[in-house]
Amino acid sequence: MKRGIFSIVLIWLLVASLGVTAPANEELSVTDIVERANLAAYYAGADGRATVQMTITDAQGRERQREFAILRYDVKDGGEQKFYVYFNKPADVRKMVYLVHKYLDRDDDRWLYLPALDLVKRIAASDKRTSFVGSHFLYEDVSGRSITEDTHELLETTEQHYVLKNIPKDPETVEFSSYVVWIDRQTFMPMKAEYRDKEAQPYRVVEALEVRDIQGYPTVVKSRVRDLTGGGQTVSEFSEIKYDVGLKEQIFTERYLRRPPREVR
């Protein structure tokens, strides 16, 4: 089971294009588009690192900040991956760690280390679509949603985008009825996702706000998720982005939840 593009991840920095631009006259199937976007969205370089400044704004306009470093390691290009998120600010979340092992054939494994309690907590699969550290992003946004969990339909092809509608095969496991994704035709980068509730009304939008070239990879360096019903939004800005850092796989283990590696400090 392949993992998908369609959570439009929190980790936009690590979702650069692989240069998989399709020839202008090439006709692609929905499967082709989804698979190319999956590669474009999750597998730039062998690994990656960045610093993330997250601004969470609630419905009353009050802001909170989060700052963390994020590492990504590809076990196999197009296959399993591992993610390590280390929080630096504010003080109440400092040294907190979120670790993900992403699989192709089953639910991801997720751990959260809470330093104030010196406690390692497993994140249940049933909680994957709950808020990530109080933001409008979800735990599942870090590692992505499997493309085999949804059916995909090409709604239209515009000059700039492929527009796909995606419907969950098991609607009881998610809060949405469908979502529409706009995929850049040149880079296959997912640029916007609009989620619709059980009444088919839009309630959540995730979008790329700024894209730059980083080491030859078009990379989203600013993204936003908006809550269209409850109000509020979260904006993530990425800096110190590097690919092919040479990360060691051993960093992405429970042992390093309490001993953060130098790459994130």
CSV table of C-alpha atoms in Angstrom, one decimal:
chain,number,residue,atom,x,y,z
A,1,MET,CA,0.0,0.0,0.0
A,2,LYS,CA,1.6,3.2,-1.1
A,3,ARG,CA,1.5,6.3,1.0
A,4,GLY,CA,-0.1,9.4,-0.5
A,5,ILE,CA,0.2,13.0,-1.3
A,6,PHE,CA,-3.1,14.0,0.0
A,7,SER,CA,-2.6,15.2,3.5
A,8,ILE,CA,-0.7,18.2,2.1
A,9,VAL,CA,1.7,17.9,4.8
A,10,LEU,CA,3.0,20.0,7.5
A,11,ILE,CA,6.4,19.3,6.3
A,12,TRP,CA,6.3,21.2,3.1
A,13,LEU,CA,10.0,21.8,3.3
A,14,LEU,CA,10.6,18.1,2.7
A,15,VAL,CA,8.1,17.8,-0.1
A,16,ALA,CA,10.1,19.3,-3.0
A,17,SER,CA,9.7,18.2,-6.6
A,18,LEU,CA,11.8,15.5,-8.1
A,19,GLY,CA,11.8,17.2,-11.4
A,20,VAL,CA,9.1,14.8,-12.7
A,21,THR,CA,7.7,17.3,-15.2
A,22,ALA,CA,5.5,15.6,-17.8
A,23,PRO,CA,5.8,16.5,-21.5
A,24,ALA,CA,3.2,19.0,-22.5
A,25,ASN,CA,1.5,16.6,-24.9
A,26,GLU,CA,1.6,13.6,-22.6
A,27,GLU,CA,-1.7,12.3,-21.4
A,28,LEU,CA,-1.6,10.9,-17.9
A,29,SER,CA,-4.0,8.6,-16.2
A,30,VAL,CA,-5.3,9.4,-12.7
A,31,THR,CA,-3.0,6.7,-11.3
A,32,ASP,CA,0.0,8.3,-13.1
A,33,ILE,CA,-0.8,11.7,-11.7
A,34,VAL,CA,-1.3,10.4,-8.2
A,35,GLU,CA,1.9,8.3,-8.2
A,36,ARG,CA,4.0,11.2,-9.7
A,37,ALA,CA,2.6,13.6,-7.1
A,38,ASN,CA,3.4,11.1,-4.4
A,39,LEU,CA,7.0,11.0,-5.4
A,40,ALA,CA,7.2,14.7,-5.9
A,41,ALA,CA,5.7,15.3,-2.5
A,42,TYR,CA,7.7,13.1,-0.3
A,43,TYR,CA,11.0,11.9,-1.7
A,44,ALA,CA,13.4,14.9,-2.5
A,45,GLY,CA,16.9,13.8,-1.8
A,46,ALA,CA,17.8,10.9,0.5
A,47,ASP,CA,17.0,12.9,3.6
A,48,GLY,CA,16.3,16.5,4.8
A,49,ARG,CA,16.4,18.9,7.6
A,50,ALA,CA,14.8,22.3,8.4
A,51,THR,CA,13.7,24.7,11.1
A,52,VAL,CA,10.0,25.4,11.3
A,53,GLN,CA,8.4,28.6,12.7
A,54,MET,CA,4.7,27.9,13.3
A,55,THR,CA,2.1,30.6,14.0
A,56,ILE,CA,-1.2,29.4,15.3
A,57,THR,CA,-4.0,31.9,15.2
A,58,ASP,CA,-7.3,31.1,16.9
A,59,ALA,CA,-10.8,32.3,15.9
A,60,GLN,CA,-10.4,35.3,18.2
A,61,GLY,CA,-7.2,36.4,16.5
A,62,ARG,CA,-4.9,35.3,19.4
A,63,GLU,CA,-1.5,33.9,18.3
A,64,ARG,CA,0.7,31.2,19.7
A,65,GLN,CA,4.1,30.2,18.4
A,66,ARG,CA,5.9,26.9,18.0
A,67,GLU,CA,9.5,26.5,16.8
A,68,PHE,CA,10.9,23.1,16.0
A,69,ALA,CA,13.5,21.3,13.9
A,70,ILE,CA,12.4,18.4,11.6
A,71,LEU,CA,14.4,15.6,10.1
A,72,ARG,CA,13.4,13.2,7.4
A,73,TYR,CA,15.1,9.9,6.4
A,74,ASP,CA,14.2,7.7,3.5
A,75,VAL,CA,14.6,4.0,4.2
A,76,LYS,CA,14.0,3.5,0.5
A,77,ASP,CA,13.2,6.0,-2.2
A,78,GLY,CA,9.5,5.7,-2.8
A,79,GLY,CA,9.1,3.5,0.2
A,80,GLU,CA,9.3,3.6,4.0
A,81,GLN,CA,10.4,6.8,5.7
A,82,LYS,CA,11.2,8.2,9.2
A,83,PHE,CA,10.6,11.6,10.7
A,84,TYR,CA,11.9,13.2,13.8
A,85,VAL,CA,10.5,16.5,15.1
A,86,TYR,CA,12.2,18.3,18.0
A,87,PHE,CA,10.6,21.3,19.7
A,88,ASN,CA,12.7,24.3,20.7
A,89,LYS,CA,10.1,26.9,21.7
A,90,PRO,CA,8.1,27.9,23.7
A,91,ALA,CA,9.3,26.7,27.1
A,92,ASP,CA,6.2,24.6,27.8
A,93,VAL,CA,7.0,22.3,24.8
A,94,ARG,CA,10.8,22.6,24.7
A,95,LYS,CA,12.5,19.2,24.2
A,96,MET,CA,9.2,17.6,23.2
A,97,VAL,CA,9.8,15.0,20.4
A,98,TYR,CA,7.5,13.5,17.8
A,99,LEU,CA,8.7,10.5,16.0
A,100,VAL,CA,7.1,8.8,13.0
A,101,HIS,CA,7.9,5.5,11.2
A,102,LYS,CA,6.0,5.6,7.9
A,103,TYR,CA,5.0,2.3,6.3
A,104,LEU,CA,3.6,1.4,2.9
A,105,ASP,CA,1.4,-1.6,4.0
A,106,ARG,CA,0.0,-0.6,7.4
A,107,ASP,CA,-0.6,2.4,9.7
A,108,ASP,CA,2.4,4.4,10.7
A,109,ASP,CA,4.0,4.1,14.1
A,110,ARG,CA,4.0,7.4,16.1
A,111,TRP,CA,5.5,8.3,19.4
A,112,LEU,CA,5.4,11.6,21.4
A,113,TYR,CA,8.0,12.3,24.1
A,114,LEU,CA,6.7,14.6,26.9
A,115,PRO,CA,9.8,15.9,28.8
A,116,ALA,CA,7.8,17.4,31.7
A,117,LEU,CA,6.6,13.9,32.6
A,118,ASP,CA,9.6,12.1,31.1
A,119,LEU,CA,6.9,10.0,29.3
A,120,VAL,CA,6.9,8.4,25.9
A,121,LYS,CA,3.4,8.1,24.6
A,122,ARG,CA,2.3,6.1,21.6
A,123,ILE,CA,-0.1,7.9,19.2
A,124,ALA,CA,-2.9,5.5,18.4
A,125,ALA,CA,-3.9,5.1,14.7
A,126,SER,CA,-7.4,6.3,15.7
A,127,ASP,CA,-5.9,9.7,16.8
A,128,LYS,CA,-4.0,10.3,13.6
A,129,ARG,CA,-6.5,12.9,12.5
A,130,THR,CA,-6.4,15.0,15.7
A,131,SER,CA,-4.6,18.3,16.2
A,132,PHE,CA,-0.8,18.3,16.0
A,133,VAL,CA,0.5,20.2,19.1
A,134,GLY,CA,-2.5,22.4,19.2
A,135,SER,CA,-2.2,23.6,15.6
A,136,HIS,CA,-4.6,23.3,12.7
A,137,PHE,CA,-2.4,20.6,11.2
A,138,LEU,CA,-3.0,16.9,12.1
A,139,TYR,CA,-0.7,14.1,13.2
A,140,GLU,CA,-1.4,12.4,9.9
A,141,ASP,CA,-0.2,15.5,8.0
A,142,VAL,CA,3.4,14.7,9.0
A,143,SER,CA,3.6,11.4,7.2
A,144,GLY,CA,0.7,11.6,4.7
A,145,ARG,CA,-2.4,9.7,3.9
A,146,SER,CA,-2.2,6.4,1.9
A,147,ILE,CA,-3.4,6.9,-1.7
A,148,THR,CA,-5.0,3.5,-1.5
A,149,GLU,CA,-7.3,4.7,1.2
A,150,ASP,CA,-9.2,6.8,-1.3
A,151,THR,CA,-10.6,6.6,-4.8
A,152,HIS,CA,-9.4,9.3,-7.1
A,153,GLU,CA,-11.1,11.1,-10.0
A,154,LEU,CA,-9.6,13.7,-12.4
A,155,LEU,CA,-12.1,16.6,-12.3
A,156,GLU,CA,-10.3,18.8,-14.8
A,157,THR,CA,-7.0,19.8,-16.3
A,158,THR,CA,-6.3,23.5,-16.3
A,159,GLU,CA,-3.4,25.3,-17.8
A,160,GLN,CA,-1.6,25.1,-14.5
A,161,HIS,CA,-3.1,22.3,-12.5
A,162,TYR,CA,-4.5,18.8,-12.4
A,163,VAL,CA,-7.6,18.9,-10.2
A,164,LEU,CA,-8.4,15.6,-8.4
A,165,LYS,CA,-11.4,14.6,-6.2
A,166,ASN,CA,-10.6,12.0,-3.6
A,167,ILE,CA,-13.2,10.0,-1.7
A,168,PRO,CA,-12.3,7.8,1.3
A,169,LYS,CA,-13.0,4.1,0.9
A,170,ASP,CA,-13.9,3.8,4.5
A,171,PRO,CA,-15.7,7.0,5.4
A,172,GLU,CA,-16.3,5.9,9.0
A,173,THR,CA,-12.7,6.3,9.8
A,174,VAL,CA,-12.4,10.0,8.8
A,175,GLU,CA,-14.2,13.3,9.4
A,176,PHE,CA,-14.3,14.3,5.8
A,177,SER,CA,-16.5,13.0,2.9
A,178,SER,CA,-14.1,14.0,0.2
A,179,TYR,CA,-11.3,16.4,-0.7
A,180,VAL,CA,-10.1,18.2,-3.8
A,181,VAL,CA,-6.4,18.6,-4.6
A,182,TRP,CA,-4.8,21.0,-7.1
A,183,ILE,CA,-1.5,19.5,-8.4
A,184,ASP,CA,1.0,21.7,-10.3
A,185,ARG,CA,1.3,20.3,-13.8
A,186,GLN,CA,5.0,21.2,-14.1
A,187,THR,CA,6.3,20.0,-10.8
A,188,PHE,CA,3.6,17.6,-9.6
A,189,MET,CA,3.6,19.5,-6.3
A,190,PRO,CA,0.3,19.4,-4.5
A,191,MET,CA,-0.5,23.2,-4.1
A,192,LYS,CA,-3.9,23.2,-2.4
A,193,ALA,CA,-6.3,20.8,-0.8
A,194,GLU,CA,-9.9,21.5,0.1
A,195,TYR,CA,-11.6,19.1,2.5
A,196,ARG,CA,-15.4,18.8,2.6
A,197,ASP,CA,-17.5,17.5,5.5
A,198,LYS,CA,-20.3,14.9,5.6
A,199,GLU,CA,-22.6,17.5,4.1
A,200,ALA,CA,-20.1,18.2,1.3
A,201,GLN,CA,-19.4,21.7,2.6
A,202,PRO,CA,-15.7,22.9,2.6
A,203,TYR,CA,-14.4,23.1,6.1
A,204,ARG,CA,-10.5,22.9,5.8
A,205,VAL,CA,-8.0,24.2,3.3
A,206,VAL,CA,-4.3,23.6,3.2
A,207,GLU,CA,-2.2,25.5,0.7
A,208,ALA,CA,1.3,26.4,-0.4
A,209,LEU,CA,2.0,30.2,0.0
A,210,GLU,CA,5.6,30.4,-1.2
A,211,VAL,CA,7.9,28.1,-3.3
A,212,ARG,CA,11.6,28.5,-3.7
A,213,ASP,CA,14.4,26.5,-5.3
A,214,ILE,CA,16.5,24.7,-2.7
A,215,GLN,CA,19.4,22.7,-4.0
A,216,GLY,CA,17.7,22.3,-7.3
A,217,TYR,CA,14.4,21.2,-5.8
A,218,PRO,CA,11.3,23.5,-5.9
A,219,THR,CA,10.4,23.6,-2.2
A,220,VAL,CA,7.4,25.0,-0.4
A,221,VAL,CA,8.8,27.3,2.3
A,222,LYS,CA,5.6,28.7,3.6
A,223,SER,CA,2.3,27.0,4.0
A,224,ARG,CA,-1.1,27.6,5.6
A,225,VAL,CA,-4.0,25.6,6.9
A,226,ARG,CA,-7.3,27.3,7.5
A,227,ASP,CA,-10.4,26.2,9.5
A,228,LEU,CA,-13.3,27.5,7.5
A,229,THR,CA,-16.0,26.6,10.1
A,230,GLY,CA,-14.4,27.1,13.5
A,231,GLY,CA,-12.1,29.9,12.4
A,232,GLY,CA,-8.4,30.3,12.9
A,233,GLN,CA,-5.4,29.2,10.9
A,234,THR,CA,-1.8,27.9,11.2
A,235,VAL,CA,1.0,29.2,9.1
A,236,SER,CA,4.3,27.4,8.9
A,237,GLU,CA,7.5,29.1,7.6
A,238,PHE,CA,10.6,27.0,6.9
A,239,SER,CA,14.3,28.0,7.1
A,240,GLU,CA,17.7,26.4,7.2
A,241,ILE,CA,16.5,23.8,4.7
A,242,LYS,CA,19.0,21.2,3.5
A,243,TYR,CA,18.7,18.0,1.6
A,244,ASP,CA,21.1,15.0,1.5
A,245,VAL,CA,22.4,15.8,5.0
A,246,GLY,CA,23.7,12.3,5.6
A,247,LEU,CA,21.5,11.6,8.6
A,248,LYS,CA,22.0,8.3,10.4
A,249,GLU,CA,19.0,6.0,10.6
A,250,GLN,CA,19.7,5.3,14.3
A,251,ILE,CA,18.5,8.8,15.1
A,252,PHE,CA,15.0,7.8,14.3
A,253,THR,CA,14.6,5.4,17.2
A,254,GLU,CA,13.0,5.6,20.7
A,255,ARG,CA,16.5,5.8,22.2
A,256,TYR,CA,16.8,9.3,20.7
A,257,LEU,CA,13.5,10.6,22.1
A,258,ARG,CA,15.3,11.5,25.4
A,259,ARG,CA,18.7,12.2,23.8
A,260,PRO,CA,18.1,14.6,20.9
A,261,PRO,CA,20.8,14.4,18.2
A,262,ARG,CA,23.0,17.4,17.5
A,263,GLU,CA,21.2,17.8,14.1
A,264,VAL,CA,18.2,19.3,15.8
A,265,ARG,CA,19.8,21.3,18.7
